[in-house]
Short mmCIF file of C-alpha atoms in Angstrom, two decimals:
data_model
loop_
_atom_site.label_atom_id
_atom_site.label_comp_id
_atom_site.label_asym_id
_atom_site.label_seq_id
_atom_site.Cartn_x
_atom_site.Cartn_y
_atom_site.Cartn_z
CA MET A 1 -0.01 0.01 0.00
CA ASN A 2 1.25 3.48 -0.76
CA ASP A 3 1.18 6.32 1.76
CA LEU A 4 -2.18 7.57 0.56
CA GLU A 5 -3.83 4.16 0.88
CA LEU A 6 -2.40 3.77 4.32
CA LEU A 7 -3.79 7.11 5.26
CA TYR A 8 -7.30 6.46 4.04
CA ARG A 9 -7.73 2.73 4.48
CA GLN A 10 -7.35 2.64 8.21
CA VAL A 11 -9.49 4.23 10.86
CA ILE A 12 -10.11 7.36 8.81
CA MET A 13 -12.75 5.95 6.42
CA GLU A 14 -14.44 4.09 9.26
CA HIS A 15 -14.98 7.30 11.23
CA TYR A 16 -15.77 9.38 8.14
CA LYS A 17 -18.66 7.08 7.26
CA ASN A 18 -19.75 6.35 10.81
CA PRO A 19 -19.00 9.45 12.83
CA ARG A 20 -19.17 9.17 16.61
CA ASN A 21 -20.47 11.92 18.93
CA LYS A 22 -21.60 14.08 16.04
CA GLY A 23 -24.25 16.77 16.51
CA LEU A 24 -24.15 19.70 18.91
CA LEU A 25 -26.22 20.01 22.11
CA ASP A 26 -28.09 23.05 23.31
CA ASP A 27 -26.62 22.83 26.79
CA PRO A 28 -24.84 25.74 28.56
CA THR A 29 -22.71 23.36 30.66
CA TYR A 30 -20.72 22.64 27.47
CA LYS A 31 -18.03 25.02 26.28
CA ALA A 32 -17.99 25.47 22.51
CA VAL A 33 -15.24 26.56 20.08
CA ARG A 34 -15.56 26.87 16.34
CA ILE A 35 -12.57 26.78 14.02
CA LYS A 36 -12.72 27.41 10.31
CA ASN A 37 -10.12 27.04 7.60
CA PRO A 38 -11.49 29.62 5.19
CA SER A 39 -9.15 28.63 2.41
CA CYS A 40 -10.62 25.14 2.03
CA GLY A 41 -13.97 25.31 3.79
CA ASP A 42 -13.24 23.03 6.75
CA ASP A 43 -15.46 24.23 9.56
CA ILE A 44 -15.68 22.39 12.86
CA THR A 45 -17.35 23.27 16.16
CA VAL A 46 -16.39 21.27 19.26
CA GLN A 47 -18.32 21.21 22.54
CA THR A 48 -16.78 19.92 25.71
CA LYS A 49 -18.28 19.19 29.10
CA VAL A 50 -15.78 18.98 31.97
CA GLU A 51 -16.97 17.68 35.34
CA ASN A 52 -14.72 17.27 38.41
CA GLY A 53 -11.61 17.42 36.26
CA VAL A 54 -12.84 14.74 33.88
CA ILE A 55 -13.79 15.14 30.20
CA LYS A 56 -17.38 14.03 30.64
CA ASP A 57 -18.51 14.51 27.04
CA ILE A 58 -17.39 15.90 23.69
CA ARG A 59 -19.70 16.71 20.79
CA TYR A 60 -18.81 18.19 17.45
CA ASP A 61 -20.36 19.17 14.17
CA GLY A 62 -19.25 20.74 10.95
CA THR A 63 -18.17 20.17 7.39
CA GLY A 64 -14.93 19.32 5.76
CA CYS A 65 -12.85 16.71 4.02
CA SER A 66 -12.59 13.15 5.27
CA ILE A 67 -9.43 13.78 7.24
CA CYS A 68 -10.96 16.77 9.02
CA CYS A 69 -14.30 15.09 9.84
CA SER A 70 -12.84 11.71 10.81
CA SER A 71 -10.24 13.32 13.06
CA ALA A 72 -13.02 15.09 14.99
CA SER A 73 -14.73 11.73 15.52
CA VAL A 74 -11.49 10.02 16.60
CA MET A 75 -10.65 12.95 18.88
CA SER A 76 -13.99 12.69 20.69
CA GLU A 77 -13.69 8.91 21.17
CA THR A 78 -10.09 9.20 22.36
CA LEU A 79 -10.64 11.95 24.90
CA ILE A 80 -14.05 11.26 26.47
CA GLY A 81 -13.57 9.90 29.99
CA LYS A 82 -9.97 11.08 30.33
CA LEU A 83 -8.73 13.32 33.11
CA LYS A 84 -8.56 16.87 31.80
CA GLU A 85 -4.77 16.98 32.19
CA ASP A 86 -4.31 13.68 30.38
CA ALA A 87 -6.61 14.83 27.59
CA MET A 88 -4.49 17.97 27.17
CA THR A 89 -1.26 15.92 27.14
CA ILE A 90 -2.71 13.63 24.46
CA THR A 91 -3.78 16.64 22.42
CA GLU A 92 -0.37 18.28 22.66
CA THR A 93 1.36 15.02 21.75
CA TYR A 94 -0.96 14.46 18.78
CA LEU A 95 -0.40 17.97 17.45
CA ASN A 96 3.39 17.62 17.82
CA MET A 97 3.24 14.30 15.97
CA LEU A 98 1.32 15.86 13.05
CA THR A 99 3.75 18.71 12.66
CA ASN A 100 6.84 16.48 12.75
CA LYS A 101 7.97 17.93 16.06
CA GLU A 102 9.44 15.74 18.78
CA PHE A 103 6.75 14.01 20.69
CA ASP A 104 6.52 11.74 23.70
CA THR A 105 6.04 8.22 22.37
CA ASN A 106 5.06 7.03 25.85
CA VAL A 107 1.77 8.90 25.57
CA ASP A 108 -0.88 6.51 24.30
CA LEU A 109 -2.68 8.20 21.41
CA GLU A 110 -4.94 5.21 20.90
CA GLU A 111 -6.64 5.26 17.49
CA ALA A 112 -5.40 8.81 16.82
CA ILE A 113 -1.92 7.36 16.11
CA VAL A 114 -3.08 6.55 12.55
CA TYR A 115 -2.92 10.23 11.71
CA ARG A 116 0.85 9.98 11.96
CA GLY A 117 0.77 9.36 8.21
CA VAL A 118 -0.59 12.87 7.63
CA ASN A 119 2.85 14.32 8.14
CA LYS A 120 3.75 12.91 4.74
CA PHE A 121 1.10 15.26 3.30
CA PRO A 122 2.02 18.65 4.68
CA ALA A 123 -0.86 20.34 2.92
CA ARG A 124 -3.29 18.24 4.97
CA ILE A 125 -1.84 18.81 8.48
CA LYS A 126 -4.33 21.63 9.06
CA CYS A 127 -7.24 19.30 8.17
CA ALA A 128 -6.17 16.82 10.83
CA SER A 129 -5.52 19.53 13.44
CA ILE A 130 -8.55 21.77 13.64
CA ALA A 131 -10.87 19.54 15.67
CA TRP A 132 -8.13 18.97 18.24
CA LYS A 133 -7.27 22.66 18.35
CA ALA A 134 -10.92 23.44 18.89
CA PHE A 135 -10.95 20.95 21.78
CA GLU A 136 -7.93 22.73 23.31
CA GLY A 137 -9.87 25.95 22.94
CA THR A 138 -12.85 24.60 24.86
CA ILE A 139 -10.61 23.64 27.78
CA GLU A 140 -8.93 27.04 27.79
CA GLU A 141 -12.36 28.63 27.84
CA SER A 142 -13.55 26.55 30.76
CA GLU A 143 -10.52 27.62 32.81
CA MET B 1 3.51 28.58 -30.77
CA ASP B 2 5.15 25.36 -29.69
CA PRO B 3 4.50 24.52 -26.01
CA TYR B 4 7.27 21.86 -26.10
CA ILE B 5 9.82 24.53 -26.88
CA LEU B 6 8.30 27.12 -24.53
CA LYS B 7 8.36 24.62 -21.66
CA LYS B 8 12.18 24.77 -21.78
CA ASP B 9 12.05 28.44 -20.71
CA PHE B 10 10.50 27.49 -17.35
CA PRO B 11 13.10 26.20 -14.87
CA ILE B 12 10.46 24.61 -12.63
CA LEU B 13 9.47 22.37 -15.55
CA ASP B 14 12.97 20.85 -15.60
CA ASP B 15 11.19 18.33 -13.42
CA LYS B 16 9.59 16.30 -16.23
CA THR B 17 7.18 14.60 -13.87
CA LEU B 18 5.60 17.90 -12.77
CA ILE B 19 2.27 18.90 -14.29
CA TYR B 20 1.35 22.47 -13.50
CA LEU B 21 -2.35 23.17 -13.86
CA ASP B 22 -2.78 26.06 -11.43
CA THR B 23 -1.96 29.09 -13.62
CA ALA B 24 -5.22 30.76 -12.61
CA ALA B 25 -3.75 31.02 -9.09
CA SER B 26 -0.25 32.02 -10.28
CA SER B 27 1.66 31.27 -13.44
CA LEU B 28 5.13 29.86 -13.63
CA LYS B 29 7.90 32.27 -14.49
CA PRO B 30 10.20 31.90 -17.51
CA LYS B 31 13.95 32.43 -17.23
CA GLN B 32 13.62 35.62 -19.30
CA VAL B 33 11.71 37.15 -16.38
CA ILE B 34 13.92 35.66 -13.68
CA ASN B 35 17.02 36.90 -15.49
CA LYS B 36 15.55 40.39 -15.69
CA LEU B 37 14.98 40.41 -11.91
CA GLU B 38 18.60 39.30 -11.43
CA GLU B 39 19.80 41.97 -13.80
CA TYR B 40 18.17 44.65 -11.65
CA TYR B 41 19.48 43.27 -8.38
CA GLU B 42 22.97 42.67 -9.76
CA LYS B 43 23.51 45.68 -11.98
CA TYR B 44 21.45 48.69 -10.92
CA SER B 45 19.52 47.89 -7.73
CA THR B 46 19.04 51.55 -6.79
CA ASN B 47 15.95 53.61 -6.05
CA VAL B 48 13.88 55.34 -8.72
CA HIS B 49 12.93 58.99 -9.17
CA ARG B 50 15.38 60.07 -6.40
CA GLY B 51 19.07 59.55 -6.98
CA VAL B 52 20.90 62.20 -9.02
CA TYR B 53 23.49 59.73 -10.20
CA ASN B 54 23.76 57.52 -13.24
CA LEU B 55 22.73 54.15 -11.71
CA SER B 56 19.53 55.56 -10.27
CA TYR B 57 18.86 57.09 -13.68
CA VAL B 58 19.23 53.60 -15.25
CA ALA B 59 16.84 52.09 -12.68
CA THR B 60 14.31 54.84 -13.25
CA GLU B 61 14.55 54.44 -16.97
CA MET B 62 13.98 50.67 -16.77
CA TYR B 63 11.05 51.13 -14.38
CA GLU B 64 9.37 53.72 -16.61
CA GLN B 65 10.10 51.65 -19.68
CA SER B 66 7.96 48.91 -18.09
CA ARG B 67 5.19 51.45 -17.65
CA ARG B 68 5.37 52.19 -21.38
CA LYS B 69 5.19 48.44 -22.06
CA ALA B 70 2.11 48.23 -19.90
CA CYS B 71 0.59 51.09 -21.85
CA GLU B 72 1.11 49.28 -25.09
CA PHE B 73 -0.12 46.01 -23.64
CA ILE B 74 -3.58 47.41 -22.94
CA ASN B 75 -3.52 50.45 -25.25
CA ALA B 76 -3.46 53.07 -22.44
CA ASP B 77 -1.65 56.41 -22.12
CA PHE B 78 1.48 56.80 -19.98
CA ASP B 79 -0.11 58.73 -17.10
CA GLU B 80 -3.00 56.29 -16.89
CA ILE B 81 -0.85 53.35 -15.65
CA VAL B 82 -0.31 53.10 -11.87
CA PHE B 83 1.98 50.35 -10.59
CA THR B 84 0.48 48.58 -7.59
CA ARG B 85 1.16 45.46 -5.51
CA GLY B 86 -1.27 43.51 -7.65
CA ALA B 87 -4.84 43.50 -8.89
CA SER B 88 -6.20 43.44 -5.33
CA SER B 89 -4.39 46.57 -4.31
CA ALA B 90 -5.35 48.24 -7.64
CA LEU B 91 -9.06 47.53 -7.06
CA ASN B 92 -8.73 48.77 -3.48
CA ILE B 93 -7.34 52.10 -4.73
CA VAL B 94 -10.39 52.55 -6.93
CA ALA B 95 -12.82 51.64 -4.16
CA SER B 96 -11.09 53.63 -1.40
CA SER B 97 -10.26 56.69 -3.43
CA TYR B 98 -13.01 56.97 -6.01
CA GLY B 99 -15.71 55.03 -4.19
CA LEU B 100 -15.45 56.51 -0.71
CA ASN B 101 -15.23 60.04 -2.11
CA ASN B 102 -17.98 59.93 -4.70
CA LEU B 103 -20.74 57.68 -3.43
CA THR B 104 -23.64 58.40 -1.09
CA SER B 105 -26.64 56.52 0.25
CA ASP B 106 -28.61 57.51 -2.85
CA ASP B 107 -26.25 55.52 -5.15
CA GLU B 108 -25.99 51.96 -6.25
CA ILE B 109 -22.95 49.74 -6.96
CA ILE B 110 -23.37 46.77 -9.27
CA VAL B 111 -21.26 43.66 -8.58
CA SER B 112 -21.85 39.96 -9.16
CA GLU B 113 -21.56 36.63 -7.42
CA LEU B 114 -18.96 35.72 -10.02
CA GLU B 115 -16.42 38.18 -8.55
CA HIS B 116 -13.16 37.34 -6.92
CA HIS B 117 -12.99 38.59 -3.31
CA SER B 118 -10.63 41.36 -4.41
CA GLN B 119 -13.38 42.94 -6.49
CA VAL B 120 -16.42 42.34 -4.29
CA LEU B 121 -14.96 43.06 -0.83
CA PRO B 122 -13.59 46.58 -1.48
CA TRP B 123 -17.02 47.56 -2.82
CA GLN B 124 -18.79 45.86 0.08
CA ASN B 125 -16.65 48.06 2.31
CA VAL B 126 -17.59 51.18 0.33
CA SER B 127 -21.23 50.18 0.58
CA ASN B 128 -20.98 49.72 4.35
CA ILE B 129 -19.31 53.10 4.83
CA THR B 130 -21.21 55.27 2.35
CA LYS B 131 -24.52 53.32 2.61
CA ALA B 132 -24.58 53.11 -1.19
CA LYS B 133 -26.55 50.02 -2.09
CA LEU B 134 -24.68 46.95 -3.28
CA VAL B 135 -26.65 45.24 -6.07
CA TYR B 136 -25.90 41.82 -7.56
CA VAL B 137 -26.44 41.01 -11.24
CA PRO B 138 -28.48 37.80 -11.26
CA LEU B 139 -26.40 35.09 -12.98
CA ASN B 140 -28.01 32.98 -15.67
CA LYS B 141 -28.41 29.24 -15.13
CA GLU B 142 -24.86 28.58 -16.43
CA GLY B 143 -23.53 31.08 -13.92
CA ARG B 144 -22.84 33.82 -16.48
CA ILE B 145 -23.31 37.58 -16.42
CA THR B 146 -25.57 38.36 -19.35
CA ILE B 147 -26.57 41.69 -20.92
CA GLU B 148 -30.21 40.81 -20.36
CA ASN B 149 -29.70 40.30 -16.61
CA PHE B 150 -27.40 43.29 -16.34
CA LYS B 151 -30.12 45.54 -17.72
CA LYS B 152 -32.43 44.39 -14.94
CA VAL B 153 -30.17 45.91 -12.25
CA LEU B 154 -28.85 48.96 -14.11
CA ASN B 155 -30.68 52.19 -13.45
CA ASN B 156 -30.16 55.93 -12.96
CA LYS B 157 -28.97 55.36 -9.40
CA THR B 158 -26.11 53.14 -10.55
CA LYS B 159 -22.83 55.00 -9.99
CA VAL B 160 -20.29 52.19 -10.14
CA VAL B 161 -20.21 48.90 -11.98
CA ALA B 162 -17.51 46.56 -10.68
CA LEU B 163 -17.25 43.31 -12.61
CA ASN B 164 -14.73 40.78 -13.83
CA TYR B 165 -13.55 40.43 -17.41
CA VAL B 166 -12.91 36.71 -17.07
CA SER B 167 -14.13 34.68 -14.10
CA ASN B 168 -11.36 32.92 -12.15
CA VAL B 169 -13.66 30.00 -11.26
CA MET B 170 -15.88 29.59 -14.32
CA GLY B 171 -13.57 30.93 -17.03
CA TYR B 172 -16.42 32.85 -18.66
CA VAL B 173 -15.75 36.04 -20.59
CA THR B 174 -18.05 38.83 -19.46
CA PRO B 175 -19.62 40.91 -22.31
CA ILE B 176 -17.79 43.87 -20.78
CA LYS B 177 -17.77 46.23 -23.75
CA GLU B 178 -21.54 46.29 -24.00
CA ILE B 179 -21.92 46.51 -20.22
CA ILE B 180 -19.60 49.56 -20.23
CA LYS B 181 -21.61 51.24 -23.00
CA LEU B 182 -24.88 50.66 -21.13
CA SER B 183 -23.32 51.88 -17.87
CA HIS B 184 -22.00 55.10 -19.41
CA ASN B 185 -25.48 55.77 -20.75
CA VAL B 186 -26.76 56.08 -17.15
CA GLY B 187 -23.64 57.97 -16.01
CA ALA B 188 -22.01 55.13 -14.10
CA ILE B 189 -18.29 54.36 -14.20
CA VAL B 190 -17.00 50.81 -14.72
CA CYS B 191 -14.16 49.17 -12.82
CA VAL B 192 -12.97 45.99 -14.52
CA ASP B 193 -11.10 43.16 -12.73
CA ALA B 194 -8.92 41.85 -15.53
CA ALA B 195 -6.60 39.66 -13.43
CA GLN B 196 -7.81 36.55 -15.23
CA ALA B 197 -8.10 38.26 -18.59
CA ALA B 198 -4.68 39.94 -18.98
CA PRO B 199 -2.71 36.68 -19.30
CA HIS B 200 -5.06 35.17 -21.88
CA LYS B 201 -6.87 37.84 -23.80
CA LYS B 202 -5.98 40.98 -25.78
CA ILE B 203 -7.14 43.96 -23.73
CA ASP B 204 -7.78 47.35 -25.34
CA VAL B 205 -8.97 49.87 -22.75
CA LYS B 206 -9.79 52.45 -25.42
CA ASP B 207 -11.89 50.02 -27.39
CA ILE B 208 -13.92 48.77 -24.41
CA ASP B 209 -13.87 52.30 -22.94
CA CYS B 210 -13.54 51.12 -19.30
CA ASP B 211 -12.91 53.69 -16.60
CA PHE B 212 -10.67 51.54 -14.43
CA LEU B 213 -9.04 48.16 -15.05
CA ALA B 214 -6.76 46.09 -12.86
CA PHE B 215 -4.45 43.10 -13.33
CA SER B 216 -1.60 41.28 -11.62
CA GLY B 217 1.87 40.41 -12.85
CA HIS B 218 2.22 37.00 -11.29
CA LYS B 219 -0.68 35.47 -13.18
CA MET B 220 0.94 36.44 -16.50
CA LEU B 221 4.52 35.14 -16.17
CA GLY B 222 5.65 38.17 -14.15
CA PRO B 223 6.91 38.51 -10.56
CA THR B 224 4.71 38.55 -7.48
CA GLY B 225 4.08 41.87 -5.76
CA ILE B 226 3.47 43.88 -8.93
CA GLY B 227 0.23 44.81 -10.62
CA VAL B 228 -1.28 47.47 -12.76
CA LEU B 229 -4.16 49.89 -12.28
CA PHE B 230 -5.41 51.62 -15.39
CA GLY B 231 -7.58 54.69 -14.82
CA LYS B 232 -8.83 57.29 -17.21
CA LYS B 233 -6.68 60.36 -16.66
CA GLU B 234 -9.56 62.74 -15.92
CA LEU B 235 -10.74 60.35 -13.16
CA LEU B 236 -7.29 59.74 -11.68
CA LYS B 237 -6.69 63.52 -11.68
CA GLU B 238 -9.64 64.15 -9.38
CA MET B 239 -9.01 61.21 -7.04
CA PRO B 240 -7.15 61.74 -3.75
CA PRO B 241 -4.21 59.46 -2.88
CA ILE B 242 -4.93 56.80 -0.26
CA GLU B 243 -1.33 56.14 0.72
CA PHE B 244 0.96 58.99 1.72
CA GLY B 245 4.74 59.11 1.94
CA GLY B 246 7.84 59.38 -0.14
CA ASP B 247 7.86 60.20 -3.83
CA MET B 248 4.11 60.86 -4.17
CA ASN B 249 4.31 64.41 -2.81
CA ASP B 250 5.07 67.70 -4.49
CA ASN B 251 5.41 70.52 -1.95
CA VAL B 252 5.35 69.63 1.77
CA ASN B 253 4.55 72.23 4.43
CA LEU B 254 3.96 71.92 8.14
CA TYR B 255 0.23 71.45 7.94
CA ASP B 256 -0.52 70.67 4.32
CA ALA B 257 1.07 69.31 1.20
CA THR B 258 0.41 68.90 -2.50
CA TRP B 259 0.73 65.78 -4.58
CA LYS B 260 2.45 64.84 -7.79
CA ASP B 261 0.31 64.16 -10.81
CA SER B 262 -1.01 60.71 -11.55
CA PRO B 263 0.34 58.04 -11.71
CA TYR B 264 2.94 59.05 -9.10
CA LYS B 265 0.34 60.33 -6.69
CA PHE B 266 -0.69 56.71 -6.16
CA GLU B 267 2.79 55.24 -5.84
CA ALA B 268 3.87 56.19 -2.31
CA GLY B 269 7.16 54.87 -1.04
CA THR B 270 9.74 52.84 -2.93
CA PRO B 271 7.73 50.89 -5.51
CA PRO B 272 8.31 47.23 -6.41
CA ILE B 273 11.03 48.26 -8.90
CA ALA B 274 12.35 44.80 -9.72
CA GLY B 275 8.76 43.57 -10.01
CA ALA B 276 7.84 46.29 -12.49
CA ILE B 277 10.91 45.63 -14.59
CA GLY B 278 10.22 41.89 -14.48
CA LEU B 279 6.64 42.51 -15.53
CA GLY B 280 7.93 44.37 -18.56
CA ALA B 281 9.95 41.24 -19.50
CA ALA B 282 6.83 39.09 -19.03
CA MET B 283 4.87 41.35 -21.39
CA ASP B 284 7.67 41.07 -23.96
CA TYR B 285 7.55 37.32 -23.63
CA ILE B 286 3.77 37.20 -24.18
CA ASN B 287 3.96 39.67 -27.08
CA ASP B 288 6.64 37.57 -28.80
CA ILE B 289 4.32 34.53 -28.76
CA GLY B 290 1.16 36.53 -29.47
CA ILE B 291 -1.61 36.52 -26.87
CA GLU B 292 -4.18 35.31 -29.41
CA ASN B 293 -2.04 32.21 -30.00
CA ILE B 294 -1.88 31.55 -26.31
CA ALA B 295 -5.67 31.83 -26.03
CA ILE B 296 -6.25 29.37 -28.93
CA HIS B 297 -3.81 26.88 -27.38
CA GLU B 298 -5.44 27.01 -23.91
CA LYS B 299 -8.90 26.67 -25.34
CA LYS B 300 -7.81 23.61 -27.37
CA LEU B 301 -6.41 21.94 -24.22
CA LYS B 302 -9.50 22.83 -22.22
CA ASP B 303 -11.95 21.54 -24.84
CA TYR B 304 -9.97 18.30 -25.19
CA THR B 305 -9.87 17.77 -21.43
CA VAL B 306 -13.55 18.56 -20.97
CA SER B 307 -14.49 16.05 -23.68
CA LYS B 308 -12.44 13.35 -21.89
CA LEU B 309 -13.72 14.23 -18.43
CA LEU B 310 -17.32 14.01 -19.62
CA GLU B 311 -16.68 10.36 -20.37
CA ILE B 312 -15.71 9.63 -16.77
CA GLU B 313 -18.55 8.60 -14.57
CA ASP B 314 -18.83 10.49 -11.27
CA VAL B 315 -17.11 13.65 -12.62
CA VAL B 316 -19.26 16.78 -12.53
CA ILE B 317 -18.11 19.79 -14.55
CA TYR B 318 -19.53 23.20 -13.62
CA ASN B 319 -18.39 25.25 -16.63
CA LYS B 320 -17.98 22.96 -19.65
CA ASP B 321 -18.73 25.73 -22.15
CA ALA B 322 -16.22 28.26 -20.78
CA GLU B 323 -14.35 30.27 -23.41
CA THR B 324 -11.03 30.23 -21.57
CA GLY B 325 -8.73 27.52 -20.19
CA ILE B 326 -10.35 26.94 -16.81
CA ILE B 327 -12.25 23.80 -15.72
CA SER B 328 -14.07 23.71 -12.38
CA PHE B 329 -15.27 20.26 -11.41
CA ASN B 330 -15.73 17.69 -8.65
CA ILE B 331 -15.69 13.93 -8.25
CA ASN B 332 -19.03 12.85 -6.83
CA SER B 333 -19.02 12.31 -3.05
CA VAL B 334 -15.29 13.05 -2.75
CA HIS B 335 -14.37 16.24 -0.95
CA PRO B 336 -12.10 18.29 -3.24
CA HIS B 337 -9.40 18.39 -0.58
CA ASP B 338 -9.32 14.62 -0.41
CA ALA B 339 -9.12 14.48 -4.20
CA VAL B 340 -6.39 17.08 -4.50
CA THR B 341 -4.10 15.03 -2.24
CA PHE B 342 -4.38 12.21 -4.71
CA PHE B 343 -3.44 14.50 -7.60
CA ASP B 344 -0.54 15.84 -5.56
CA GLY B 345 0.70 12.26 -5.29
CA ASP B 346 0.83 12.16 -9.11
CA ASN B 347 2.78 15.47 -9.04
CA ILE B 348 -0.11 17.39 -10.52
CA CYS B 349 -0.49 20.92 -9.11
CA MET B 350 -4.08 22.13 -9.14
CA ARG B 351 -6.47 24.01 -6.96
CA ALA B 352 -9.09 22.80 -4.53
CA GLY B 353 -11.19 25.16 -2.50
CA HIS B 354 -13.25 28.28 -3.16
CA HIS B 355 -10.60 30.07 -5.25
CA CYS B 356 -11.06 33.35 -3.30
CA ALA B 357 -14.57 33.54 -4.73
CA GLN B 358 -16.90 32.16 -2.06
CA LEU B 359 -19.98 33.76 -3.61
CA ILE B 360 -19.86 31.64 -6.76
CA ILE B 361 -19.10 28.48 -4.75
CA LYS B 362 -22.21 29.19 -2.67
CA TRP B 363 -24.13 29.90 -5.87
CA LEU B 364 -23.04 26.50 -7.17
CA LYS B 365 -24.26 24.99 -3.87
CA VAL B 366 -21.07 23.01 -3.31
CA VAL B 367 -18.53 23.09 -0.46
CA ALA B 368 -15.66 23.74 -2.84
CA THR B 369 -14.46 22.71 -6.30
CA LEU B 370 -11.40 21.32 -7.98
CA ARG B 371 -9.98 23.60 -10.63
CA VAL B 372 -7.45 23.10 -13.42
CA SER B 373 -6.26 25.98 -15.57
CA PHE B 374 -4.05 25.79 -18.66
CA TYR B 375 -1.41 28.07 -20.04
CA LEU B 376 1.15 28.24 -22.80
CA TYR B 377 3.48 25.69 -21.20
CA ASN B 378 0.88 22.94 -20.94
CA THR B 379 0.72 20.18 -23.53
CA ILE B 380 -1.79 17.58 -24.63
CA GLU B 381 0.33 15.03 -22.68
CA ASP B 382 -0.27 17.03 -19.52
CA CYS B 383 -4.01 16.75 -20.20
CA ASP B 384 -3.74 13.00 -20.77
CA ARG B 385 -1.83 12.45 -17.57
CA PHE B 386 -4.28 14.56 -15.67
CA ILE B 387 -7.26 12.64 -17.14
CA GLU B 388 -5.62 9.34 -16.22
CA SER B 389 -5.10 10.62 -12.71
CA VAL B 390 -8.77 11.65 -12.44
CA LYS B 391 -9.78 8.09 -13.35
CA ASN B 392 -7.37 6.61 -10.84
CA ALA B 393 -8.51 9.04 -8.16
CA ARG B 394 -12.16 8.14 -8.77
CA ASP B 395 -11.31 4.43 -8.57
CA PHE B 396 -9.20 4.88 -5.46
CA PHE B 397 -11.82 6.80 -3.50
CA LYS B 398 -14.63 4.48 -4.61
CA SER B 399 -12.67 1.46 -3.42
CA ALA B 400 -11.86 3.24 -0.16
CA GLY B 401 -15.61 3.57 0.39
CA PHE B 402 -16.37 7.20 -0.51
#
């Protein structure tokens, strides 16, 4: 399989076709952040509910390419139930991995590890980042 | 013209695997232009209009020679050509200087959903500030600006008509000459965005009788950071400068100052000298080939590619009857950004997105489109490799489950 097949064949298509935790809630206990990439039309809103230091729930909605939409789904599945600090560490590690920076391989990225292949397609790094960056934003807002 | 010989002038195309189909965003640059930039930086990289020494005189002469070339290129007079950073900055000068100083809430500005952001946004801003009404020409079902529809929005309140000459997404040629005639009949001025026309189409500002016209160097083999604003001299004469600083002034006092005549009034600060000189070289290059020959070549490649794409199931073309070398299309159920990564893997450079023209993308009711655009260095083999890649992309995404 070439790099592109690797990228698409794994978890990405699964989550693109069967998105988890999709659809926003009208609930003020959630913090919401919207991020758009105006140059390509990716547009994701993430809602996070933090309770007693735990990521109780994440919801998202939006439009975009398969990498953008699937990464939002994978992000929500990976981070729900984690301690807030752990969720932030995973997010930071994930974003470092995408951008070819040094990252702590001891941090378990779970399914999100498949996006490692995105760093071979620099033009798509933004697609795979925005849902995670929006999540980071919701945590910063709740602090 | 022989694209196989011309290709050799473009250093980037030394990579024989590269297929460049994104000229509508920015063209490649031939070595004749690159060498001209080097010549300036190596031999006379001094300022213009200032130094009282020989080298500065040489730089000034080369810079002004490019202005004369621009005059000839679009049949304008010398003092009607303002060098700008590009078409965007040229259109902004018209909107900020002419628009903000001449329009009121009683007036109307006609634009269209086919405009690039650099034409629609400056006038949206003028509308917001002056309360002049922004009016959109309804597009026909193909997405074109037609005379019939234009007449529906033109009236005695119309003061400015701001439209494109060639659409950067649909590749349609606007019937601009007739639009200008109709507009002048009601006393409106017409500002033409010719960024997508100048590289591909002979422009004669006297023949079409436009009031303002803008284009960029980098889309027509020239350097980035240089563009041209044409304005009729009697209009430019009355317009205030919008940038103030060096070189544009005449007499400076403590509390007031006077300005040089146009075009210098609009060229504050050190201009993009190398860029202007490089643009002159780009115009020479185009003139040597003949712009009509370039247009025929692009159209041939575009028609051939459209005919082949129409045979591929799941490909939707939005502008199959365009007169210029632009094709906007999508592969059913594949997001353009997913598709473009596949093409990138085949070393094909093309555009995916809204092409800085969100209004037409919304009009098409799609999230974005793929776009290929042809120029003088493209060959029929480029088209064939692109068509093959479209088939492979379609097969790949289908098998991946899209």
